[in-house]
Structures are given as C-alpha cells and as structure tokens.
PDB file of C-alpha atoms in Angstrom:
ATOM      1  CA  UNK A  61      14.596   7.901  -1.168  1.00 76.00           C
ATOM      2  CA  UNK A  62      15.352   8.661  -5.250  1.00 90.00           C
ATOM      3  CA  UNK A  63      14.187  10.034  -7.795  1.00 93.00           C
ATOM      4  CA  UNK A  64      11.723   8.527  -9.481  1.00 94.00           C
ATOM      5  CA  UNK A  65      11.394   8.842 -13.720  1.00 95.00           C
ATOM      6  CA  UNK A  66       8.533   8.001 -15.614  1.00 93.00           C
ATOM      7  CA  UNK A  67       7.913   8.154 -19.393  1.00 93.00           C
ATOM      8  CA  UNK A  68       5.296   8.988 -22.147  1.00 91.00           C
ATOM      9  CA  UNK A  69       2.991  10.678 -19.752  1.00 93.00           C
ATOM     10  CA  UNK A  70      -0.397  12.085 -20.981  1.00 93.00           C
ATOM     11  CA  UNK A  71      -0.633  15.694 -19.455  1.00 90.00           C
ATOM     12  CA  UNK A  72      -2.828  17.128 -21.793  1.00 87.00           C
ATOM     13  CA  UNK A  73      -4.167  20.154 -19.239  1.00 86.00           C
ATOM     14  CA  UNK A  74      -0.366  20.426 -17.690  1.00 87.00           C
ATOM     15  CA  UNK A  75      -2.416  19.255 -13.998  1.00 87.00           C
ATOM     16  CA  UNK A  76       0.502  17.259 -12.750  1.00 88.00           C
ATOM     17  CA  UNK A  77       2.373  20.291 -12.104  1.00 81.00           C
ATOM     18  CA  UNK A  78       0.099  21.370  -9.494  1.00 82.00           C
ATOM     19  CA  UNK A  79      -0.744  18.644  -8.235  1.00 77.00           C
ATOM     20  CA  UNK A  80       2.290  17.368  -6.009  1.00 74.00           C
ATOM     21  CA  UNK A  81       6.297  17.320  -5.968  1.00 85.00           C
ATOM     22  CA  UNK A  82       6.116  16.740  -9.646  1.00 90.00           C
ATOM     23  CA  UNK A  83       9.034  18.060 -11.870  1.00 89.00           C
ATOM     24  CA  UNK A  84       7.242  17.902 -15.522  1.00 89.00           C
ATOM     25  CA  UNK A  85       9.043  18.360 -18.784  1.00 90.00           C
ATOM     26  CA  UNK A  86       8.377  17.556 -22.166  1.00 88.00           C
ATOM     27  CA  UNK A  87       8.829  14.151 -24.124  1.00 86.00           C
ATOM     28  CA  UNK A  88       9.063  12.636 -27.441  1.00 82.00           C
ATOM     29  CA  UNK A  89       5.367  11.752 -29.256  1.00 83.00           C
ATOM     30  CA  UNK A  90       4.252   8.281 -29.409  1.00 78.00           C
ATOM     31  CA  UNK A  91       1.862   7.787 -32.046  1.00 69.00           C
ATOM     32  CA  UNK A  92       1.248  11.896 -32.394  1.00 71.00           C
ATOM     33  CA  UNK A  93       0.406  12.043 -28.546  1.00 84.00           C
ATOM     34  CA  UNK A  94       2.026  14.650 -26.975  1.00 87.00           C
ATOM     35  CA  UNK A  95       4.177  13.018 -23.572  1.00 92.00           C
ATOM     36  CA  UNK A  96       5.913  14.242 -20.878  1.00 91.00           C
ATOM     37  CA  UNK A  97       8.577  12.829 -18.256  1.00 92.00           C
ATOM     38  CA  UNK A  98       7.952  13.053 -15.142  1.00 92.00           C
ATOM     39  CA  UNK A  99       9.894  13.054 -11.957  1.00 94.00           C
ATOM     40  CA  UNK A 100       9.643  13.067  -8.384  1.00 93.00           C
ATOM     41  CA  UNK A 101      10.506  12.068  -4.872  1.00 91.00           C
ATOM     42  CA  UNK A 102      10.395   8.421  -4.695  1.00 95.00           C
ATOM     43  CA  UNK A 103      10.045   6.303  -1.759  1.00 95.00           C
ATOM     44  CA  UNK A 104      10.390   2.403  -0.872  1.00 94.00           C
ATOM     45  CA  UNK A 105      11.108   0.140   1.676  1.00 94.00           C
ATOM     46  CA  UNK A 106      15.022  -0.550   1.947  1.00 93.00           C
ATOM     47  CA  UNK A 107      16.319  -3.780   0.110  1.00 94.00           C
ATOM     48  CA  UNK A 108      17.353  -5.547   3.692  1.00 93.00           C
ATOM     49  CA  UNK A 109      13.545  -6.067   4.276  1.00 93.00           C
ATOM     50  CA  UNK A 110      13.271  -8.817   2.181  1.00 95.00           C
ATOM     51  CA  UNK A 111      15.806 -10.518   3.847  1.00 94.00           C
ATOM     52  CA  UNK A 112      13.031 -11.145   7.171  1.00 94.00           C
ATOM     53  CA  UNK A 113      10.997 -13.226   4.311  1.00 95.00           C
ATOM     54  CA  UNK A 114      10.794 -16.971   5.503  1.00 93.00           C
ATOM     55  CA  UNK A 115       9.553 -19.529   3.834  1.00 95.00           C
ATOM     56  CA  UNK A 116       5.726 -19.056   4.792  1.00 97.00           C
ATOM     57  CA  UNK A 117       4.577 -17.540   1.256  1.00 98.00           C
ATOM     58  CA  UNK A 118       1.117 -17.199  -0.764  1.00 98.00           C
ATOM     59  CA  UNK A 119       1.018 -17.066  -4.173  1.00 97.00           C
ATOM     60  CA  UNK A 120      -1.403 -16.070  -6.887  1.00 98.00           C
ATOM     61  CA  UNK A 121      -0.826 -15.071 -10.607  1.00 97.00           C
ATOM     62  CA  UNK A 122      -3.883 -14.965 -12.716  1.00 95.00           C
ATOM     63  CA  UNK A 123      -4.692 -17.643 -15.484  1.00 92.00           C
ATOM     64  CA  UNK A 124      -2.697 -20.235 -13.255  1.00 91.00           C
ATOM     65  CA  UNK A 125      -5.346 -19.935 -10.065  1.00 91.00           C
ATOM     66  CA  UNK A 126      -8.436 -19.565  -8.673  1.00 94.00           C
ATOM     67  CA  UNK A 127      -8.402 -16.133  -7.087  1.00 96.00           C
ATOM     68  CA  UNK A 128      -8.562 -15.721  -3.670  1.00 95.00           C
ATOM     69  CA  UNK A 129     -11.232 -14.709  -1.493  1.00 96.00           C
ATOM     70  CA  UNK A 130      -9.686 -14.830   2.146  1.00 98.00           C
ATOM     71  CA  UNK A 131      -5.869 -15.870   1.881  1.00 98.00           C
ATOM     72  CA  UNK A 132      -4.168 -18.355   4.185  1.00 97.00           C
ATOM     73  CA  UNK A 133      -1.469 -17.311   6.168  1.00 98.00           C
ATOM     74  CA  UNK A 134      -1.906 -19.291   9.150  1.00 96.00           C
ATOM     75  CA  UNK A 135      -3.120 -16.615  11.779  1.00 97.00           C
ATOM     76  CA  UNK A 136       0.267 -14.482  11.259  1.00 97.00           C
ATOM     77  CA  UNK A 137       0.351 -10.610  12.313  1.00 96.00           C
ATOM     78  CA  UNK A 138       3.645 -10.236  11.268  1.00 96.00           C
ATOM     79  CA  UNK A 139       3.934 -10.248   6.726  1.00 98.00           C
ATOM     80  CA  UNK A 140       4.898  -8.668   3.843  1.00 98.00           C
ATOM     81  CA  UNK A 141       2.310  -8.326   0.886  1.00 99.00           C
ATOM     82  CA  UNK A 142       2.997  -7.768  -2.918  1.00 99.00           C
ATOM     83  CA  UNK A 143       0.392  -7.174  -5.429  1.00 99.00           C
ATOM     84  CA  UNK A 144       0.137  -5.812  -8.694  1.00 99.00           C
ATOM     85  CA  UNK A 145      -2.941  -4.661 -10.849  1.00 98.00           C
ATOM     86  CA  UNK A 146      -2.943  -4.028 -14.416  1.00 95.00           C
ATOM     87  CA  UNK A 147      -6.314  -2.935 -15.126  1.00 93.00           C
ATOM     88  CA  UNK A 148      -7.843  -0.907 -12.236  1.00 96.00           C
ATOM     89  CA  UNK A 149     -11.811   0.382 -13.456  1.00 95.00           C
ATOM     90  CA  UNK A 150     -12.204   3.899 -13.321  1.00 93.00           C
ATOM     91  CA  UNK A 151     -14.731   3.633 -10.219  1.00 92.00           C
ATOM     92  CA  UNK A 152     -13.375   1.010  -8.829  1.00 96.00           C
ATOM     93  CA  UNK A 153     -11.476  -0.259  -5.558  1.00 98.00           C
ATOM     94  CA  UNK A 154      -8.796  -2.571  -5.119  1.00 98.00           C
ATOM     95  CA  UNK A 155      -7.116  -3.893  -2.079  1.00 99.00           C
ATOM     96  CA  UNK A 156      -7.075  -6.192   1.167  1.00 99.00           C
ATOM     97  CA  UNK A 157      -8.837  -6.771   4.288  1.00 99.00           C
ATOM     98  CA  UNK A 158      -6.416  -7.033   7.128  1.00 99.00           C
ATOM     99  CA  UNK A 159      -6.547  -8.010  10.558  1.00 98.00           C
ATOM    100  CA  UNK A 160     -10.022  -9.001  10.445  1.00 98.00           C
ATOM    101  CA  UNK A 161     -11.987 -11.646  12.467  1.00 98.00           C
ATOM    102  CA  UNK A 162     -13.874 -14.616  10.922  1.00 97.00           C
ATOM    103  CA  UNK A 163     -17.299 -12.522  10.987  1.00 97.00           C
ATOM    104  CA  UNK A 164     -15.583  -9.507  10.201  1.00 96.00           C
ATOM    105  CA  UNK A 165     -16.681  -7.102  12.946  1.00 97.00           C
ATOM    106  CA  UNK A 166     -13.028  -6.272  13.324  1.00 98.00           C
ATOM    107  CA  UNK A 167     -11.525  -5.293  10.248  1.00 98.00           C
ATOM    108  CA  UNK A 168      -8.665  -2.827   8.573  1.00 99.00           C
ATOM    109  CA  UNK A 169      -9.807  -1.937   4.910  1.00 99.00           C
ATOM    110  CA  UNK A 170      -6.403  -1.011   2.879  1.00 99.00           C
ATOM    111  CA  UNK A 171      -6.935  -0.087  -0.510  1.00 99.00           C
ATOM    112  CA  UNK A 172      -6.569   2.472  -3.890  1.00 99.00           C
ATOM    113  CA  UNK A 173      -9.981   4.224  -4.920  1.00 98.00           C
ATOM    114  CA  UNK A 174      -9.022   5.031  -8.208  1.00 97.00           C
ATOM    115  CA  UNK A 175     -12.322   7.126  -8.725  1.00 96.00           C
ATOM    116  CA  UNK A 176     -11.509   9.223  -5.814  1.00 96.00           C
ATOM    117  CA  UNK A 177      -7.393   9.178  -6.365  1.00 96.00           C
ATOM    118  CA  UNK A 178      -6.761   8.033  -2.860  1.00 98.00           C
ATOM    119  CA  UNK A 179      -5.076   5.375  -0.613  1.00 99.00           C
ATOM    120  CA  UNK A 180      -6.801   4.687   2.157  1.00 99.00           C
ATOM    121  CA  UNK A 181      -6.523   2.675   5.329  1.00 99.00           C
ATOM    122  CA  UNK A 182      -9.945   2.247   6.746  1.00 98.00           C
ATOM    123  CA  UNK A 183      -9.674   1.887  10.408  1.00 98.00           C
ATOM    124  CA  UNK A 184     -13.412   2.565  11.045  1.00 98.00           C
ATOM    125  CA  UNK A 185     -13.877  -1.053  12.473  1.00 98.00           C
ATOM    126  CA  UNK A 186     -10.245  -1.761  13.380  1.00 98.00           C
ATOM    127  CA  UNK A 187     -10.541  -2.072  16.960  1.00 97.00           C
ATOM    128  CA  UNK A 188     -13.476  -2.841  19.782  1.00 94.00           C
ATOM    129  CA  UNK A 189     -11.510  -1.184  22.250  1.00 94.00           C
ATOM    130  CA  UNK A 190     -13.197   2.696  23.345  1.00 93.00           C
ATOM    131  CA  UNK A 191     -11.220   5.375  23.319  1.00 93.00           C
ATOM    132  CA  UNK A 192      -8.963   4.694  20.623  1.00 93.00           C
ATOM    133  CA  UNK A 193      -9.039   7.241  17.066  1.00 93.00           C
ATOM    134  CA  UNK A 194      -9.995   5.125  14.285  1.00 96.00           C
ATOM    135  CA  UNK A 195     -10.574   7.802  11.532  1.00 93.00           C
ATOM    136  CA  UNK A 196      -9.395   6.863   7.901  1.00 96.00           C
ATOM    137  CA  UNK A 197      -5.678   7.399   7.074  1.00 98.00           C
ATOM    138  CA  UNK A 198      -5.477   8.462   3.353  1.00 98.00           C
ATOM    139  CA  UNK A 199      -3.260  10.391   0.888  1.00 96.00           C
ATOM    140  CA  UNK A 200      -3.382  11.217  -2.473  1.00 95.00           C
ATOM    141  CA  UNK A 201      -2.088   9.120  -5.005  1.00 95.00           C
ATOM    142  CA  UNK A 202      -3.218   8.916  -9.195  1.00 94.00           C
ATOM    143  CA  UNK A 203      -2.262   6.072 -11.737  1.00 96.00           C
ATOM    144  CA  UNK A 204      -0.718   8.526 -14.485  1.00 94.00           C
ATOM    145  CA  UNK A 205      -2.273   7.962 -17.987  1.00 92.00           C
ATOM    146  CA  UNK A 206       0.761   6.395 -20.276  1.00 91.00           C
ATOM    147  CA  UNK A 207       0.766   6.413 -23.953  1.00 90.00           C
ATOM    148  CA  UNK A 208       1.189   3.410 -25.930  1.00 80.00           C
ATOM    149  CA  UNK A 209       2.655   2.636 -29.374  1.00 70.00           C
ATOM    150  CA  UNK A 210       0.642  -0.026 -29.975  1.00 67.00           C
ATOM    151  CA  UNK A 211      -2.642   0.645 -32.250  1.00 63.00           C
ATOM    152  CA  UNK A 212      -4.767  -1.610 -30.124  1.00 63.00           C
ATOM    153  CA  UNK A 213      -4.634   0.409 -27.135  1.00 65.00           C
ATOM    154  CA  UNK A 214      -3.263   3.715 -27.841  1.00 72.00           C
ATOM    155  CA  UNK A 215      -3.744   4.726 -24.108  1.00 83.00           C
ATOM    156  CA  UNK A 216      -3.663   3.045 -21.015  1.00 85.00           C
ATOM    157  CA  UNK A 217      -3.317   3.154 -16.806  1.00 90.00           C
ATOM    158  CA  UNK A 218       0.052   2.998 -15.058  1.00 94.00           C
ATOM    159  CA  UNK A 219       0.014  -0.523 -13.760  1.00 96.00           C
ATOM    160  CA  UNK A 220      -0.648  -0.322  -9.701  1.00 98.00           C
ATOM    161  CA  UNK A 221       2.296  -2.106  -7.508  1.00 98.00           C
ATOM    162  CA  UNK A 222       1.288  -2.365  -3.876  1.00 99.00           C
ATOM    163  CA  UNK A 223       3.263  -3.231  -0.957  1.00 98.00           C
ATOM    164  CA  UNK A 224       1.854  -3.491   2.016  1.00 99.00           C
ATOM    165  CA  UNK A 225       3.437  -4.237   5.857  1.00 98.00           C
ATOM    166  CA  UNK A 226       1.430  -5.377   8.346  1.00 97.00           C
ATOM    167  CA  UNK A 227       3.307  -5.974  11.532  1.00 94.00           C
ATOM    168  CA  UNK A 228       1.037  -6.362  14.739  1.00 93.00           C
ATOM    169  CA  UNK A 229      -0.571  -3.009  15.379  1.00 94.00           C
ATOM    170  CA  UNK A 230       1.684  -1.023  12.487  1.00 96.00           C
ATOM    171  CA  UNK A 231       0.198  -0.486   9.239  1.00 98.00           C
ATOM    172  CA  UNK A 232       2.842   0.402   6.262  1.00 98.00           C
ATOM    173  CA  UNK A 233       1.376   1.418   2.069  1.00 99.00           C
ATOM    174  CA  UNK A 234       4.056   1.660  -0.469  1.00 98.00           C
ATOM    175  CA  UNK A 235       2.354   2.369  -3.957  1.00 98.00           C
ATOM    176  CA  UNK A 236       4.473   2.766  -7.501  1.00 97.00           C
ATOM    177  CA  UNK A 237       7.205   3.683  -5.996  1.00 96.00           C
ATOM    178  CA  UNK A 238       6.496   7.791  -5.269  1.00 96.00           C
ATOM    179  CA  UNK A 239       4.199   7.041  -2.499  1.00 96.00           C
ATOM    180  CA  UNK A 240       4.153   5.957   1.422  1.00 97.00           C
ATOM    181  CA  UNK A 241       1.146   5.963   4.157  1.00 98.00           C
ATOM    182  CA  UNK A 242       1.871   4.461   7.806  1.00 97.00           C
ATOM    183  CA  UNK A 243      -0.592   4.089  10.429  1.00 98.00           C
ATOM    184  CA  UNK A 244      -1.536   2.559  13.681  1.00 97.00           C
ATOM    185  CA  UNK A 245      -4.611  -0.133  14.644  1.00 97.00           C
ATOM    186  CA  UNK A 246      -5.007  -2.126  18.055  1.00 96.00           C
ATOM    187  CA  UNK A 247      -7.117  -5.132  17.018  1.00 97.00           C
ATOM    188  CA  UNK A 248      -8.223  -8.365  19.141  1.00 96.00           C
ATOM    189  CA  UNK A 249      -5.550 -11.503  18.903  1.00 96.00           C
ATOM    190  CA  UNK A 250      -8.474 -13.084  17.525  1.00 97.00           C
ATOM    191  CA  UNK A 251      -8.181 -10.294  14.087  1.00 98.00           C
ATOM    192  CA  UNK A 252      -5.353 -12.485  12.380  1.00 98.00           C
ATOM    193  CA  UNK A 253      -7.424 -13.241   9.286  1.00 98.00           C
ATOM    194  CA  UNK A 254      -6.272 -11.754   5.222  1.00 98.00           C
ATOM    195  CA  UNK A 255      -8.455 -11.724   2.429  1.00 98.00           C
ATOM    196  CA  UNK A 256      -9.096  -9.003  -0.612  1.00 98.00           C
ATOM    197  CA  UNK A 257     -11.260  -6.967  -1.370  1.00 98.00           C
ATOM    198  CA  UNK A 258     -12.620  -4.896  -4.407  1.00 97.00           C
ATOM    199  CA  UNK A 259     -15.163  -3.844  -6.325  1.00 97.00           C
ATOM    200  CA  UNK A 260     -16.414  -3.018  -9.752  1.00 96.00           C
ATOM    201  CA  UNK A 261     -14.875  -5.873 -10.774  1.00 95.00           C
ATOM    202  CA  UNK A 262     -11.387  -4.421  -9.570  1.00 97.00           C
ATOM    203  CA  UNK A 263      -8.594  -7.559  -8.726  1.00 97.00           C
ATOM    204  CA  UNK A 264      -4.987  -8.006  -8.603  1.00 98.00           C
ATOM    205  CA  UNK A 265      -3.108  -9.915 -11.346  1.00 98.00           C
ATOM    206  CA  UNK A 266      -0.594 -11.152  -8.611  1.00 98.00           C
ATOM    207  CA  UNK A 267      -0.264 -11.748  -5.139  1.00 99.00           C
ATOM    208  CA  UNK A 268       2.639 -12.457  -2.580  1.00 98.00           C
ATOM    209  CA  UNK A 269       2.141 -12.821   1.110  1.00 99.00           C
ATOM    210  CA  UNK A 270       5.168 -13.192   2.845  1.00 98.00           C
ATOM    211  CA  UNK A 271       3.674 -13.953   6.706  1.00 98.00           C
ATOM    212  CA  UNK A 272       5.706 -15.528   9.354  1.00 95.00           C
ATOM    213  CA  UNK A 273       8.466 -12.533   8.835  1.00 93.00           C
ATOM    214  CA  UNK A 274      11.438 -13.087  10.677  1.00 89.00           C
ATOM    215  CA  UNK A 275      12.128 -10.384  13.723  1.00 84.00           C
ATOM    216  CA  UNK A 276      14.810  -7.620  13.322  1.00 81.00           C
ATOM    217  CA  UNK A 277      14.906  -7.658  17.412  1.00 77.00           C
ATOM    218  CA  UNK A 278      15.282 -12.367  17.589  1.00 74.00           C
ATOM    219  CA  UNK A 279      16.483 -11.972  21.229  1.00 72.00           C
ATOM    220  CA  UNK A 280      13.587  -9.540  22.565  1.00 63.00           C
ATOM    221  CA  UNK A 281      10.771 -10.963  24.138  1.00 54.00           C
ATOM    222  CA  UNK A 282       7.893 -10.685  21.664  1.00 49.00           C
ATOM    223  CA  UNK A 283       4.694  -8.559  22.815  1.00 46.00           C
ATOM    224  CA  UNK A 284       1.680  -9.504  22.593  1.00 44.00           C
ATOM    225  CA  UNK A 285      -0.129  -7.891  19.384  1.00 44.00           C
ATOM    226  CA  UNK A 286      -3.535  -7.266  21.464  1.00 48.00           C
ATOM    227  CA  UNK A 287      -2.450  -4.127  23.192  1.00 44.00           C
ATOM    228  CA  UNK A 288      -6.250  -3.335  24.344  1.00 46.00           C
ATOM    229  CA  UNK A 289      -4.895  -3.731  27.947  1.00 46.00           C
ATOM    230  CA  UNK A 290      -2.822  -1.166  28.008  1.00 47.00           C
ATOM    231  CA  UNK A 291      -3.773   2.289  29.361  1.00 48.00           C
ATOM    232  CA  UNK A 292      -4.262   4.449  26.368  1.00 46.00           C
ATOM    233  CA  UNK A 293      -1.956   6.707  27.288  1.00 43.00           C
ATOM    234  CA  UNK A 294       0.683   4.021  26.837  1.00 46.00           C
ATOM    235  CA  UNK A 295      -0.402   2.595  23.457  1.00 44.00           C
ATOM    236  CA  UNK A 296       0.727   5.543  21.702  1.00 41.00           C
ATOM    237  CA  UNK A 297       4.729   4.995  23.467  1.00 40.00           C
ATOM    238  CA  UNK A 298       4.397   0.903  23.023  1.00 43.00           C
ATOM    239  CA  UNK A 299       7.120  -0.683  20.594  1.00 39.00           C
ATOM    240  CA  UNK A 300       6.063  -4.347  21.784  1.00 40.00           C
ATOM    241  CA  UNK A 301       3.866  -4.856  18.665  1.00 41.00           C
ATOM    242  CA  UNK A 302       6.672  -3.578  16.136  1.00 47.00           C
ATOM    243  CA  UNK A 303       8.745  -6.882  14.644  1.00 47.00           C
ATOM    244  CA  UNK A 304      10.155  -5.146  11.711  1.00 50.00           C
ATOM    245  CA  UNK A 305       9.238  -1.608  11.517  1.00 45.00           C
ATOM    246  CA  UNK A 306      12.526  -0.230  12.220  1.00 38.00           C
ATOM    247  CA  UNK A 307      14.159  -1.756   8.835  1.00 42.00           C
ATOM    248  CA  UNK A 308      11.615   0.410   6.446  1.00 46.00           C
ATOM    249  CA  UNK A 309      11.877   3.739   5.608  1.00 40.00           C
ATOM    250  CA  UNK A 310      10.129   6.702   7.086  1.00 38.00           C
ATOM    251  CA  UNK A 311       6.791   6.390   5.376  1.00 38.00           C
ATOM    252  CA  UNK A 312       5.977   9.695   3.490  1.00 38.00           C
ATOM    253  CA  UNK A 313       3.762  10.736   1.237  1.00 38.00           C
ATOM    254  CA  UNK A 314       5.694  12.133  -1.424  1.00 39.00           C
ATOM    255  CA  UNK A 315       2.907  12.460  -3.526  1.00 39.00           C
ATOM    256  CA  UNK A 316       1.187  14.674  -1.456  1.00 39.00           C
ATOM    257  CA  UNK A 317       4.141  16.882   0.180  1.00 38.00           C
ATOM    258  CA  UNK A 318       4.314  19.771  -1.944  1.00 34.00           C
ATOM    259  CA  UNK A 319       6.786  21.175  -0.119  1.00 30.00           C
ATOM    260  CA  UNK A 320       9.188  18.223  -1.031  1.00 31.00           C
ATOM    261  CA  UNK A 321       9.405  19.946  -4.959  1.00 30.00           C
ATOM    262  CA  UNK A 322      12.506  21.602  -3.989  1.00 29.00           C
ATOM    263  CA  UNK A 323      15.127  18.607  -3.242  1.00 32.00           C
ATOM    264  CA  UNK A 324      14.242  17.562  -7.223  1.00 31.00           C
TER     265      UNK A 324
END
C-alpha cells in the first residue's frame, strides 16, 4: 500500500471529503478552474505478480483491431487481465464476462457502473450448484473529474485502469490504483470462457489477458477448479483452486474504508 496523489481535481461542492479516506487540499487553477490534490490510501497488486505471466497473451489496442466480443484464452482459469478506458459514458457499464459457459447460463459479470459509482462482481449466475451465496460483491469507487488546459476539452473523466485476477474460484478488482474488491465463485469446469461486456456504447481502449499464469505453489498437485463436490462446509476452507492468490495484496477497498483516513 502508498499513497496515492492525484492532480487538478474538480471539487466544486468539497464532496470528496466525505466521501472516503480522501485527504483534499487545494491546487493551482488550470484555465480559471479551481483544483484540488487529492490523496489517499492506495492499493495494487505487488510487482512479483507479473513475473507468473507466460507467454499465453491477448492483445487489443483500438484503431489497430477489431474489438473483441468473447476473447480467446484457450479454456484457462488461471489469468491476469489489463484494461484501460478513456471515455466511460455517464450511464454506462464497462467490463468482462468471466467464467462463463458457451450459452452463458453460468456467468461472473465484473464491471464499473459509472452511473451508479460502483464496482461490481455479479455472481447472480456464477454457479448451478444450491446452497452456495451468490449475492453481488460491490464497493464504491468514482472516476474524479480532472481539469484540462487544453481549450478543446476543458474538462474531462479520470481515465479507468482495471486489473482484474481470475484464478479458479478467486475473484481479484484492482481499479486506478486507490481501490481493491476480492471475492469467491464455484463455477462448472465447463465455465472457462472470457468475453466483455458493456453498454451504452461503453469499451476499453486496451486489453491484456495474461491466461496460462504460472503457479506460485509448481510442486503442489493442482485442484480441480470445479469445487461443486465438495461439502459446502468445506468450500469456504479449500485453497485447491488458489494458483496465485497468495502473491497479491490483501484486497481492500480503500475507497470505501473511511476509517483508513487516519494512516494519511
């Protein structure tokens, strides 16, 4: 964890104060806007993670190809996705489908609802197995409103940088770099499908899937991903399904833990 610093802020109500871990003081004007600088409690996945990438890797940038509708990755549970968004529409949705089947009756929905200022892992159809809570994991999170110097667009939407680990039956959101969301599915072997998802015309500029990731644990027997055999009072204690969990950091919302204002 750090602190994260971000600059030429538009706080025009002074909201951003109350409405997380955020340490708010005043900045220089850019084109006779008032700004502020902001910090908080940042949060990301430790450098050594990106050393389980293999060579297994989708690409997309837009303007050099066709964007993607369900992304290849060969049936992999185990990867690493990086995607950025410059323009997200104020109503709109951006984010991926993971672990679905071909007729998506299984799915995970991860995404950013920018209307409603939210991550959100959908779990609602993540699983067929009974028993098992599939209620939405979410947390606040808001694109701050940056002022530009340029005439042509004198305002504009923090960019949004997603990265997203999917590892068997663990779920890990990183977003901009000040916010964290973890969860848990148990979907069929069959759910090892990737595609994205939006709407209101909401897309990513780029895309990298890393799938394939190498294990932290080479010489343990690896587990099965479907873990719908298992009691349920044993799929809460199972570490089978978890290749690379251990090497990220505790996932915390440090948007959302007001509590956290004091270690600024």
């Amino acid at each position: 964890m750090f602190v994260a610093t971000y600059h030429n802020v538009l706080d025009p109500d002074n909201r951003l104060a109350t409405l997380g871990p955020f340490m708010v003081t005043d900045g220089p004007k850019v084109r006779e806007l008032e700004t502020k600088v902001v910090r908080t409690l940042g949060v990301r996945p430790i450098l050594e993670v990106e050393t389980l990438r293999g060579p297994d890797v989708f690409t997309f940038r837009d303007g050099e190809h066709e964007y993607p509708s369900e992304i290849p990755i060969g049936g992999s549970v185990n990867y690493e996705i990086v995607a950025t968004a410059k323009n997200v529409p104020e109503g709109g949705r951006v984010g991926f489908v993971i672990r679905h089947t071909a007729d998506g009756s299984e799915q995970t929905v991860v995404y950013f609802d920018r209307a409603r200022g939210r991550v959100v892992i959908d779990r609602s159809r993540s699983t067929k197995t009974e028993g098992v809570f599939v209620g939405e994991d979410t947390g606040k999170f808001e694109l701050f409103q940056i002022a530009n110097s340029c005439k042509c667009q004198p305002t504009r939407a923090e960019r949004l940088d997603l990265r997203i680990f999917v590892d068997n039956s663990v779920v890990e959101v990183y977003a901009n770099g000040r916010f964290a969301l973890s969860s848990r599915i148990y979907p069929s072997d069959d759910a090892d499908r990737l595609s994205t998802y939006g709407t209101d015309g909401a897309r990513f500029d780029s895309i990298d899937v890393y799938h394939n990731i190498k294990s932290v644990f080479p010489d343990r027997l690896s587990g099965s991903a479907n873990l719908t055999s298992l009691p349920l009072n044993e799929l809460a204690q199972s570490s089978a399904a978890s290749t690379f969990r251990t090497a990220s950091v505790i996932a915390l919302s440090a948007a959302s833990a007001g509590t956290l204002v004091s270690a600024l």
